[in-house]
């Protein structure tokens, strides 16, 4: 049964209450005579933002927990409608602080990172592109709706892009091949629409960049991702390192998996099969898994143990599959109370273990960072936030016997092999987007050729056989980030590169690696990416040689 969170609440704002609350902060700033006056107004504003954030998180969570409840649905729609108004107020105040006569003093007291984040935020919420942002959101939701509308006839059933998943992983090669055919025929039927939606997004984003004085969308895309201390050149160098160090290993993983399946020439539809013995299965159900996780965290470190007990006993993990519950998994938080919450849907597969530990990593960081005074610095930027979640997956490796028994080693090998396969795909998605936004006038067919060129570079083993749509350079159309969140994808690979460094370190000195992990969680989002990585005693992925070290350790572990 669902335990609702009754201990946490926040008032529902109205347009009038927002005008009054933000008006009061504006008035304080109008009358401010010293830097201390500005700081006092900042404290008021921060408290207001925490209340609003807790209200928004609760509203969103309630709806995902029970999408059929009309009250929750209505509250969610109300919150969605109010969100842009709240953002406009916040951006207005960020602008005032950036232009404050006391900015130097304030930066000295609050740190310059906060101001660097705000510089990004004000760029991406500029009145000159306000209408374009509305259109961008509309085209994005058209794409989401198109994918959600998929009705794929297969195995005598009508499936969607999620429910065809198990067939794509069928142990029967002919079934998974046929399932790929069925899936891609949906994309082929909608080829014109998919091409057109992306074309409109690329053109629109180029227009936004021009209006804001950028020469292309790329630097604007980086600002929207709040990238503060690395550049396109850093990312390009990192992609080259992936080609040199990781692609050959990933290729070996593909070939070895195929050999184990008795397949001479692995095709695209074989890449979904990790293990001839099937994927390792967790030994128990959801309740058992969360109890076991709590015990394993306590065995590893008292701080992790105390945290896991609090999450479990407080009912802050919702993992059961229920009718009406939304799909997916995420970690959210209620900043008024410093309380994180994990939303998930367990399916009885090994990914339950991975998802739970991953989201616990986000939650642990949020909880350790709860006392950080400025709400903008509690969660780090995306590439840094995923370090906490992904690293915990590897730091939990020695505990896997608890979850998988004799299959633990198979799980560890699968998880690490999957990481080696993900890195090249992740940077391929990134490289493609750079090519697209460098030449926004390219035709859809030219974009397809761009994708084929990045596939040849990063996924040289890939063979689509008779799957005409992906073979023609359009496999990227299923990758939602490419449409919805431009340039958000490399983040996962950067974080993974850091997580793998934690894995390497933990094999030499487990205690030391874990202490550095906890210390990193304490820093939250108070620093940009490079500084957080250095503070954790890791090397920045852009540095030459970082991937070589990780690759060597993985090759030894996997005997590649
Ligand atoms: Zn995550």
Coordinates of C-alpha atoms and ligand atoms in Angstrom, one line a residue:
X1 CA 0.0 0.0 0.0
X2 CA 1.1 3.5 -0.7
X3 CA 2.2 5.5 2.3
X4 CA 1.5 9.2 1.6
X5 CA 3.8 11.7 3.0
X6 CA 1.8 13.5 5.6
X7 CA 4.7 15.0 7.5
X8 CA 5.6 17.4 4.7
X9 CA 3.4 20.2 3.4
X10 CA 3.6 23.6 1.7
X11 CA 0.9 26.1 0.9
X12 CA -0.4 26.3 -2.6
X13 CA 0.5 29.7 -4.1
X14 CA -1.8 31.9 -6.1
X15 CA -1.1 34.7 -8.6
X16 CA -1.9 37.1 -5.8
X17 CA 0.3 35.4 -3.2
X18 CA 3.2 35.3 -5.6
X19 CA 2.8 39.0 -6.5
X20 CA 2.8 39.8 -2.7
X21 CA 5.7 37.5 -1.8
X22 CA 8.0 38.6 -4.6
X23 CA 6.8 42.2 -4.3
X24 CA 8.0 42.2 -0.7
X25 CA 11.5 41.0 -1.7
X26 CA 11.6 43.6 -4.5
X27 CA 10.7 46.3 -1.9
X28 CA 13.4 45.1 0.5
X29 CA 15.9 45.4 -2.4
X30 CA 14.6 48.9 -3.3
X31 CA 15.3 50.0 0.3
X32 CA 18.6 48.2 0.6
X33 CA 21.5 50.4 1.8
X34 CA 24.2 47.9 2.5
X35 CA 25.4 44.5 1.2
X36 CA 24.0 43.0 4.4
X37 CA 20.5 44.3 3.4
X38 CA 20.9 42.5 0.0
X39 CA 21.9 39.3 1.8
X40 CA 18.9 39.5 4.1
X41 CA 16.6 39.9 1.1
X42 CA 18.4 36.9 -0.5
X43 CA 17.6 34.8 2.7
X44 CA 13.9 35.7 2.4
X45 CA 13.9 34.9 -1.3
X46 CA 15.6 31.5 -0.7
X47 CA 13.0 30.6 2.0
X48 CA 10.2 31.5 -0.5
X49 CA 11.8 29.4 -3.2
X50 CA 12.1 26.4 -0.9
X51 CA 8.4 26.6 0.0
X52 CA 7.5 26.8 -3.7
X53 CA 9.8 24.0 -4.6
X54 CA 8.4 21.7 -1.9
X55 CA 4.8 22.5 -3.1
X56 CA 5.8 21.8 -6.7
X57 CA 7.6 18.5 -5.9
X58 CA 4.7 17.3 -3.8
X59 CA 2.2 18.1 -6.5
X60 CA 4.2 16.4 -9.2
X61 CA 4.9 13.4 -7.0
X62 CA 1.2 12.9 -6.0
X63 CA 0.2 12.9 -9.7
X64 CA 2.9 10.4 -10.7
X65 CA 1.8 8.1 -7.8
X66 CA -1.8 8.2 -8.9
X67 CA -2.4 9.6 -12.4
X68 CA -6.1 8.6 -12.2
X69 CA -7.0 10.8 -9.3
X70 CA -8.7 13.9 -10.7
X71 CA -7.6 16.1 -7.8
X72 CA -4.0 15.3 -8.3
X73 CA -4.3 15.8 -12.1
X74 CA -5.9 19.2 -11.6
X75 CA -3.3 20.3 -9.0
X76 CA -0.5 19.2 -11.4
X77 CA -2.0 21.2 -14.3
X78 CA -2.3 24.2 -12.0
X79 CA 1.3 23.9 -11.0
X80 CA 2.4 23.6 -14.6
X81 CA 0.6 26.7 -15.5
X82 CA 2.1 28.6 -12.6
X83 CA 5.7 27.4 -13.2
X84 CA 6.6 30.0 -16.0
X85 CA 5.3 32.8 -13.8
X86 CA 7.4 31.7 -10.9
X87 CA 10.4 31.4 -13.2
X88 CA 9.9 34.9 -14.5
X89 CA 9.9 36.3 -10.9
X90 CA 13.0 34.4 -10.1
X91 CA 14.9 35.4 -13.2
X92 CA 13.9 39.0 -12.5
X93 CA 15.5 38.8 -9.0
X94 CA 18.6 37.0 -10.4
X95 CA 19.0 40.0 -12.8
X96 CA 18.8 42.4 -9.9
X97 CA 21.4 40.5 -7.9
X98 CA 23.7 40.3 -11.0
X99 CA 23.4 44.1 -11.4
X100 CA 23.7 44.8 -7.6
X101 CA 26.1 47.7 -6.6
X102 CA 27.3 45.3 -3.9
X103 CA 27.9 42.3 -6.3
X104 CA 31.7 42.1 -5.5
X105 CA 31.0 42.0 -1.8
X106 CA 28.2 39.5 -2.3
X107 CA 30.3 37.3 -4.5
X108 CA 33.0 37.4 -1.8
X109 CA 30.5 36.2 0.8
X110 CA 28.4 33.8 -1.2
X111 CA 30.9 32.5 -3.7
X112 CA 31.1 33.4 -7.4
X113 CA 29.6 30.1 -8.6
X114 CA 26.1 31.2 -7.6
X115 CA 26.5 34.3 -9.8
X116 CA 27.9 32.2 -12.7
X117 CA 24.8 30.0 -12.6
X118 CA 22.5 33.0 -12.6
X119 CA 24.4 34.4 -15.6
X120 CA 23.4 31.2 -17.5
X121 CA 19.8 31.4 -16.3
X122 CA 19.2 35.0 -17.3
X123 CA 20.5 34.3 -20.8
X124 CA 18.1 31.4 -21.3
X125 CA 15.1 33.3 -20.1
X126 CA 15.4 36.5 -22.2
X127 CA 12.3 38.4 -23.3
X128 CA 13.6 38.4 -26.9
X129 CA 13.2 34.6 -27.2
X130 CA 10.1 34.2 -24.9
X131 CA 7.8 33.4 -27.8
X132 CA 10.3 31.0 -29.4
X133 CA 10.5 29.1 -26.1
X134 CA 6.7 28.6 -26.2
X135 CA 6.9 27.2 -29.8
X136 CA 9.9 25.0 -28.8
X137 CA 7.8 23.5 -26.0
X138 CA 4.9 22.9 -28.4
X139 CA 7.1 21.1 -31.0
X140 CA 8.7 19.1 -28.2
X141 CA 5.4 17.9 -26.9
X142 CA 4.3 17.0 -30.5
X143 CA 7.3 14.8 -30.7
X144 CA 6.5 13.2 -27.3
X145 CA 2.9 12.7 -28.3
X146 CA 3.9 11.1 -31.7
X147 CA 6.1 8.6 -29.9
X148 CA 3.5 7.9 -27.3
X149 CA 0.9 7.3 -30.0
X150 CA 2.8 4.3 -31.4
X151 CA 0.5 1.3 -31.9
X152 CA 2.7 -1.6 -33.0
X153 CA 1.0 -4.9 -34.1
X154 CA 3.1 -7.8 -32.9
X155 CA 2.6 -11.3 -31.5
X156 CA -1.2 -10.8 -31.9
X157 CA -1.2 -7.8 -29.6
X158 CA -1.1 -4.0 -30.0
X159 CA 2.1 -2.8 -28.3
X160 CA 3.7 0.6 -27.8
X161 CA 7.4 1.6 -27.8
X162 CA 7.7 0.5 -24.1
X163 CA 5.8 -2.7 -24.2
X164 CA 7.6 -4.1 -27.2
X165 CA 10.8 -3.9 -25.1
X166 CA 10.7 -7.5 -23.8
X167 CA 10.4 -8.8 -27.4
X168 CA 13.5 -6.8 -28.5
X169 CA 15.3 -8.8 -25.8
X170 CA 13.9 -12.2 -26.6
X171 CA 16.2 -15.1 -26.3
X172 CA 14.8 -16.2 -29.7
X173 CA 16.8 -14.5 -32.4
X174 CA 14.0 -14.6 -34.9
X175 CA 11.6 -13.0 -32.5
X176 CA 13.9 -10.1 -31.6
X177 CA 14.7 -9.5 -35.3
X178 CA 11.0 -9.5 -36.1
X179 CA 10.3 -7.2 -33.2
X180 CA 12.9 -4.7 -34.4
X181 CA 11.2 -4.8 -37.8
X182 CA 7.8 -4.0 -36.2
X183 CA 9.3 -1.2 -34.1
X184 CA 11.1 0.5 -36.9
X185 CA 8.2 0.3 -39.3
X186 CA 6.5 2.8 -36.9
X187 CA 9.4 5.2 -37.3
X188 CA 9.5 4.6 -41.1
X189 CA 5.7 5.3 -41.4
X190 CA 6.3 8.7 -39.6
X191 CA 9.5 9.5 -41.3
X192 CA 8.4 12.8 -42.8
X193 CA 6.9 14.0 -39.5
X194 CA 10.0 13.0 -37.5
X195 CA 12.3 14.7 -40.0
X196 CA 10.0 17.8 -40.0
X197 CA 9.7 18.1 -36.2
X198 CA 13.5 18.1 -35.9
X199 CA 14.0 20.4 -38.8
X200 CA 11.7 23.0 -37.1
X201 CA 13.4 22.6 -33.8
X202 CA 16.9 23.1 -35.3
X203 CA 15.8 26.2 -37.3
X204 CA 14.0 27.6 -34.2
X205 CA 17.0 27.1 -32.0
X206 CA 19.3 28.8 -34.6
X207 CA 16.9 31.8 -34.7
X208 CA 17.0 32.0 -30.9
X209 CA 20.8 32.0 -30.9
X210 CA 20.9 34.8 -33.6
X211 CA 18.5 37.0 -31.6
X212 CA 20.7 36.6 -28.5
X213 CA 23.9 37.5 -30.5
X214 CA 25.4 34.0 -30.7
X215 CA 26.9 32.8 -34.0
X216 CA 25.3 29.4 -33.7
X217 CA 23.0 27.5 -31.3
X218 CA 25.9 25.5 -29.8
X219 CA 27.1 28.1 -27.2
X220 CA 23.5 28.9 -26.3
X221 CA 22.9 25.2 -25.9
X222 CA 25.9 25.0 -23.5
X223 CA 24.6 28.0 -21.5
X224 CA 21.1 26.3 -21.2
X225 CA 22.9 23.3 -19.8
X226 CA 24.6 25.7 -17.3
X227 CA 28.1 24.6 -18.5
X228 CA 30.4 27.0 -16.8
X229 CA 34.0 25.6 -16.8
X230 CA 34.4 23.5 -20.0
X231 CA 34.1 24.2 -23.7
X232 CA 33.2 22.6 -27.1
X233 CA 37.0 22.0 -27.6
X234 CA 37.2 20.0 -24.3
X235 CA 34.3 17.9 -25.3
X236 CA 35.7 17.2 -28.8
X237 CA 39.0 16.1 -27.3
X238 CA 37.2 13.8 -24.9
X239 CA 35.2 12.2 -27.8
X240 CA 38.6 11.5 -29.5
X241 CA 39.8 9.8 -26.4
X242 CA 36.7 7.6 -26.4
X243 CA 37.5 6.5 -30.0
X244 CA 41.0 5.7 -29.0
X245 CA 40.5 4.0 -25.6
X246 CA 37.0 2.7 -25.4
X247 CA 35.7 1.9 -28.9
X248 CA 38.1 -1.1 -29.4
X249 CA 37.1 -2.5 -26.0
X250 CA 33.4 -2.0 -26.7
X251 CA 33.9 -3.8 -30.0
X252 CA 35.4 -6.8 -28.2
X253 CA 32.4 -6.9 -25.8
X254 CA 30.0 -7.1 -28.7
X255 CA 32.1 -9.9 -30.3
X256 CA 32.5 -11.8 -27.1
X257 CA 28.7 -11.6 -26.4
X258 CA 28.0 -12.9 -29.9
X259 CA 30.4 -15.8 -29.5
X260 CA 28.7 -16.8 -26.3
X261 CA 25.4 -16.8 -28.1
X262 CA 26.9 -18.9 -30.9
X263 CA 26.4 -16.1 -33.4
X264 CA 29.1 -15.5 -36.0
X265 CA 28.2 -12.1 -37.2
X266 CA 26.3 -10.0 -34.5
X267 CA 23.6 -7.8 -35.9
X268 CA 21.8 -4.8 -34.4
X269 CA 19.1 -7.0 -32.9
X270 CA 21.7 -9.1 -31.1
X271 CA 23.1 -6.1 -29.2
X272 CA 20.3 -6.2 -26.7
X273 CA 21.4 -9.7 -25.4
X274 CA 24.1 -9.4 -22.7
X275 CA 24.4 -13.0 -21.5
X276 CA 23.6 -16.4 -23.0
X277 CA 22.4 -17.5 -19.5
X278 CA 19.9 -14.6 -19.4
X279 CA 20.2 -11.6 -17.2
X280 CA 21.0 -12.1 -13.5
X281 CA 17.8 -12.1 -11.4
X282 CA 17.5 -10.5 -8.0
X283 CA 16.7 -13.0 -5.3
X284 CA 13.6 -11.3 -3.9
X285 CA 10.8 -8.9 -4.4
X286 CA 10.6 -5.1 -3.8
X287 CA 10.2 -5.1 0.0
X288 CA 13.1 -7.6 0.4
X289 CA 15.3 -5.5 -2.0
X290 CA 14.8 -2.3 0.0
X291 CA 15.5 -4.1 3.3
X292 CA 18.6 -5.8 1.8
X293 CA 19.8 -2.4 0.5
X294 CA 19.4 -0.8 3.9
X295 CA 21.4 -3.7 5.5
X296 CA 24.1 -3.5 2.8
X297 CA 24.5 0.3 3.1
X298 CA 24.9 -0.2 6.9
X299 CA 27.6 -2.8 6.3
X300 CA 29.5 -0.4 4.1
X301 CA 29.4 2.8 6.1
X302 CA 27.4 4.2 9.1
X303 CA 26.5 7.4 7.2
X304 CA 25.1 5.5 4.3
X305 CA 23.4 3.1 6.7
X306 CA 21.7 5.8 8.7
X307 CA 20.5 7.5 5.6
X308 CA 19.0 4.3 4.0
X309 CA 17.2 3.5 7.3
X310 CA 15.7 7.0 7.4
X311 CA 14.5 6.6 3.7
X312 CA 13.0 3.2 4.3
X313 CA 11.4 3.8 7.7
X314 CA 10.0 7.2 6.7
X315 CA 8.4 5.7 3.6
X316 CA 10.4 7.9 1.2
X317 CA 10.9 5.2 -1.4
X318 CA 7.9 4.3 -3.6
X319 CA 8.8 1.3 -5.7
X320 CA 5.8 -0.9 -6.2
X321 CA 4.0 -1.2 -9.5
X322 CA 0.4 -0.1 -9.2
X323 CA -2.4 0.5 -11.6
X324 CA -2.5 4.3 -12.5
X325 CA 1.0 4.9 -11.4
X326 CA 3.2 6.8 -13.9
X327 CA 6.1 5.0 -15.6
X328 CA 9.8 5.7 -15.0
X329 CA 11.9 6.5 -12.0
X330 CA 13.3 9.7 -10.4
X331 CA 14.6 11.3 -7.3
X332 CA 12.9 14.5 -6.1
X333 CA 13.1 16.5 -2.9
X334 CA 11.3 18.7 -0.5
X335 CA 13.8 21.5 0.4
X336 CA 11.8 23.0 3.2
X337 CA 12.5 19.8 5.1
X338 CA 15.8 18.7 3.5
X339 CA 14.0 15.5 2.5
X340 CA 14.7 13.5 -0.7
X341 CA 12.1 11.1 -2.2
X342 CA 12.6 8.2 -4.6
X343 CA 9.9 7.3 -7.2
X344 CA 10.4 4.0 -9.1
X345 CA 8.6 1.1 -10.6
X346 CA 10.2 -2.3 -9.9
X347 CA 9.8 -4.9 -12.6
X348 CA 11.5 -8.0 -11.0
X349 CA 14.7 -7.7 -13.2
X350 CA 18.3 -6.7 -12.4
X351 CA 17.5 -3.2 -13.4
X352 CA 15.5 -2.8 -10.1
X353 CA 18.8 -3.1 -8.2
X354 CA 20.6 -0.7 -10.4
X355 CA 17.7 1.8 -10.4
X356 CA 17.3 1.7 -6.6
X357 CA 21.1 2.2 -6.0
X358 CA 21.3 4.9 -8.7
X359 CA 18.4 6.9 -7.2
X360 CA 19.7 6.4 -3.7
X361 CA 22.9 8.1 -4.9
X362 CA 21.0 11.2 -6.0
X363 CA 19.0 11.1 -2.7
X364 CA 22.1 10.7 -0.5
X365 CA 23.8 13.7 -2.2
X366 CA 20.6 15.8 -1.8
X367 CA 20.3 14.8 1.9
X368 CA 24.0 15.5 2.7
X369 CA 23.6 18.9 0.9
X370 CA 20.4 19.9 2.6
X371 CA 22.0 22.6 4.8
X372 CA 23.6 24.4 1.9
X373 CA 22.3 27.9 2.2
X374 CA 21.4 28.7 -1.5
X375 CA 18.8 26.5 -3.1
X376 CA 20.5 26.9 -6.5
X377 CA 23.6 25.1 -5.1
X378 CA 21.9 22.1 -3.5
X379 CA 21.7 20.0 -6.7
X380 CA 24.8 20.2 -8.9
X381 CA 24.6 20.7 -12.7
X382 CA 23.6 17.6 -14.7
X383 CA 27.1 16.1 -15.5
X384 CA 28.1 16.4 -11.8
X385 CA 24.7 15.2 -10.4
X386 CA 25.1 11.9 -12.2
X387 CA 28.5 11.3 -10.6
X388 CA 26.7 10.7 -7.3
X389 CA 24.2 8.2 -8.7
X390 CA 26.5 6.3 -11.1
X391 CA 29.4 6.1 -8.6
X392 CA 27.3 4.4 -6.0
X393 CA 26.4 1.7 -8.5
X394 CA 30.1 0.8 -8.6
X395 CA 30.8 1.4 -4.9
X396 CA 28.0 -1.1 -4.2
X397 CA 29.8 -3.8 -6.3
X398 CA 31.1 -5.7 -3.3
X399 CA 27.6 -6.0 -1.9
X400 CA 26.1 -7.7 -5.0
X401 CA 26.2 -11.2 -3.6
X402 CA 23.3 -10.0 -1.2
X403 CA 21.1 -9.3 -4.2
X404 CA 22.1 -11.8 -6.8
X405 CA 23.7 -14.7 -4.9
X406 CA 25.9 -16.8 -7.2
X407 CA 25.0 -14.6 -10.2
X408 CA 26.7 -11.6 -8.6
X409 CA 29.9 -11.8 -10.7
X410 CA 27.8 -12.1 -13.8
X411 CA 25.9 -9.0 -12.8
X412 CA 29.2 -7.0 -12.2
X413 CA 30.5 -8.1 -15.6
X414 CA 27.3 -7.2 -17.3
X415 CA 27.1 -3.8 -15.6
X416 CA 30.7 -2.9 -16.5
X417 CA 30.4 -4.2 -20.1
X418 CA 27.2 -2.1 -20.5
X419 CA 29.2 0.9 -19.4
X420 CA 31.8 0.3 -22.1
X421 CA 29.1 0.1 -24.7
X422 CA 27.3 3.2 -23.5
X423 CA 30.3 5.5 -23.6
X424 CA 30.6 5.4 -27.5
X425 CA 26.9 5.7 -28.0
X426 CA 26.7 8.6 -25.6
X427 CA 29.4 10.6 -27.4
X428 CA 27.9 9.6 -30.8
X429 CA 24.7 11.4 -29.8
X430 CA 26.7 14.4 -28.7
X431 CA 28.9 14.6 -31.8
X432 CA 25.8 14.3 -34.1
X433 CA 24.2 17.3 -32.4
X434 CA 27.4 19.4 -32.9
X435 CA 27.3 18.5 -36.6
X436 CA 23.6 19.4 -36.8
X437 CA 23.8 22.8 -35.1
X438 CA 27.0 23.7 -37.0
X439 CA 25.1 23.4 -40.3
X440 CA 21.4 24.1 -39.4
X441 CA 20.5 24.6 -43.1
X442 CA 21.3 20.9 -43.8
X443 CA 18.5 18.8 -45.3
X444 CA 17.0 15.8 -43.4
X445 CA 18.9 13.5 -45.8
X446 CA 22.1 15.3 -45.0
X447 CA 21.4 14.9 -41.3
X448 CA 20.9 11.2 -41.9
X449 CA 24.4 11.1 -43.5
X450 CA 25.8 12.9 -40.5
X451 CA 24.4 10.2 -38.2
X452 CA 25.9 7.5 -40.4
X453 CA 29.3 9.2 -40.2
X454 CA 29.2 9.3 -36.3
X455 CA 28.0 5.7 -36.2
X456 CA 31.0 4.6 -38.3
X457 CA 33.3 6.4 -36.0
X458 CA 31.9 5.4 -32.6
X459 CA 29.9 2.2 -33.3
X460 CA 31.9 0.6 -36.1
X461 CA 30.5 -2.9 -35.4
X462 CA 26.9 -1.8 -35.9
X463 CA 25.0 -3.6 -38.7
X464 CA 21.3 -2.9 -39.2
X465 CA 20.9 -5.6 -41.9
X466 CA 17.5 -5.3 -43.5
X467 CA 16.1 -2.7 -41.0
X468 CA 15.8 0.0 -43.7
X469 CA 14.9 3.0 -41.5
X470 CA 17.9 2.9 -39.1
X471 CA 20.2 1.6 -41.9
X472 CA 19.4 4.9 -43.8
X473 CA 20.8 7.0 -40.9
X474 CA 17.7 7.6 -38.9
X475 CA 18.2 5.5 -35.7
X476 CA 18.8 8.7 -33.7
X477 CA 15.1 9.6 -34.1
X478 CA 14.3 7.3 -31.2
X479 CA 16.7 9.2 -28.8
X480 CA 14.4 11.7 -27.1
X481 CA 17.2 13.9 -25.8
X482 CA 18.1 14.8 -29.4
X483 CA 14.7 16.5 -29.9
X484 CA 13.9 17.6 -26.3
X485 CA 17.1 18.4 -24.5
X486 CA 19.8 19.5 -26.9
X487 CA 23.4 18.7 -25.8
X488 CA 22.1 16.9 -22.7
X489 CA 23.6 13.5 -23.2
X490 CA 27.3 13.8 -23.0
X491 CA 26.6 14.5 -19.3
X492 CA 25.9 10.9 -18.6
X493 CA 29.2 9.8 -20.2
X494 CA 31.2 12.5 -18.3
X495 CA 29.7 11.3 -15.0
X496 CA 30.2 7.7 -16.0
X497 CA 33.9 8.4 -16.6
X498 CA 34.1 9.8 -13.1
X499 CA 32.1 6.9 -11.6
X500 CA 34.5 4.4 -13.3
X501 CA 37.4 6.3 -11.7
X502 CA 35.7 5.7 -8.3
X503 CA 35.4 2.0 -9.2
X504 CA 39.2 1.8 -10.0
X505 CA 40.0 3.6 -6.8
X506 CA 37.7 1.4 -4.7
X507 CA 39.6 -1.7 -5.9
X508 CA 42.8 -0.3 -4.4
X509 CA 41.5 1.5 -1.3
X510 CA 37.7 1.0 -0.6
X511 CA 37.5 3.1 2.6
X512 CA 39.4 6.0 1.0
X513 CA 37.2 6.0 -2.1
X514 CA 34.1 5.9 0.0
X515 CA 35.2 8.9 2.2
X516 CA 35.9 10.9 -1.0
X517 CA 32.4 10.0 -2.3
X518 CA 30.7 11.2 0.9
X519 CA 32.8 14.4 0.9
X520 CA 31.7 15.0 -2.7
X521 CA 28.1 14.6 -1.7
X522 CA 28.6 17.2 1.0
X523 CA 29.7 19.7 -1.6
X524 CA 26.4 19.4 -3.5
X525 CA 26.3 22.0 -6.3
X526 CA 28.5 24.6 -4.7
X527 CA 31.1 24.3 -7.4
X528 CA 31.3 23.8 -11.2
X529 CA 32.1 20.4 -12.8
X530 CA 35.9 20.6 -12.9
X531 CA 36.2 21.8 -9.3
X532 CA 33.9 19.1 -8.0
X533 CA 35.8 16.4 -9.8
X534 CA 39.1 17.7 -8.4
X535 CA 37.7 18.0 -4.9
X536 CA 36.7 14.3 -5.2
X537 CA 40.3 13.4 -5.9
X538 CA 39.4 12.4 -9.5
X539 CA 40.7 13.5 -12.8
X540 CA 38.6 15.6 -15.2
X541 CA 37.5 13.3 -18.2
X542 CA 38.9 15.9 -20.7
X543 CA 42.5 15.3 -19.5
X544 CA 44.4 12.9 -21.8
X545 CA 45.1 9.5 -20.2
X546 CA 42.0 9.4 -17.9
X547 CA 40.1 7.0 -20.1
X548 CA 43.2 5.0 -20.8
X549 CA 43.5 4.2 -17.0
X550 CA 39.8 3.2 -16.8
X551 CA 40.0 1.2 -20.0
X552 CA 43.0 -0.8 -18.8
X553 CA 41.3 -1.7 -15.5
X554 CA 38.1 -2.7 -17.2
X555 CA 40.0 -4.8 -19.8
X556 CA 41.8 -6.7 -16.9
X557 CA 38.5 -7.2 -15.0
X558 CA 36.6 -8.4 -18.0
X559 CA 39.6 -10.3 -19.5
X560 CA 39.2 -8.5 -22.8
Ligands
LIG1 ZN1 20.4 9.9 -12.5

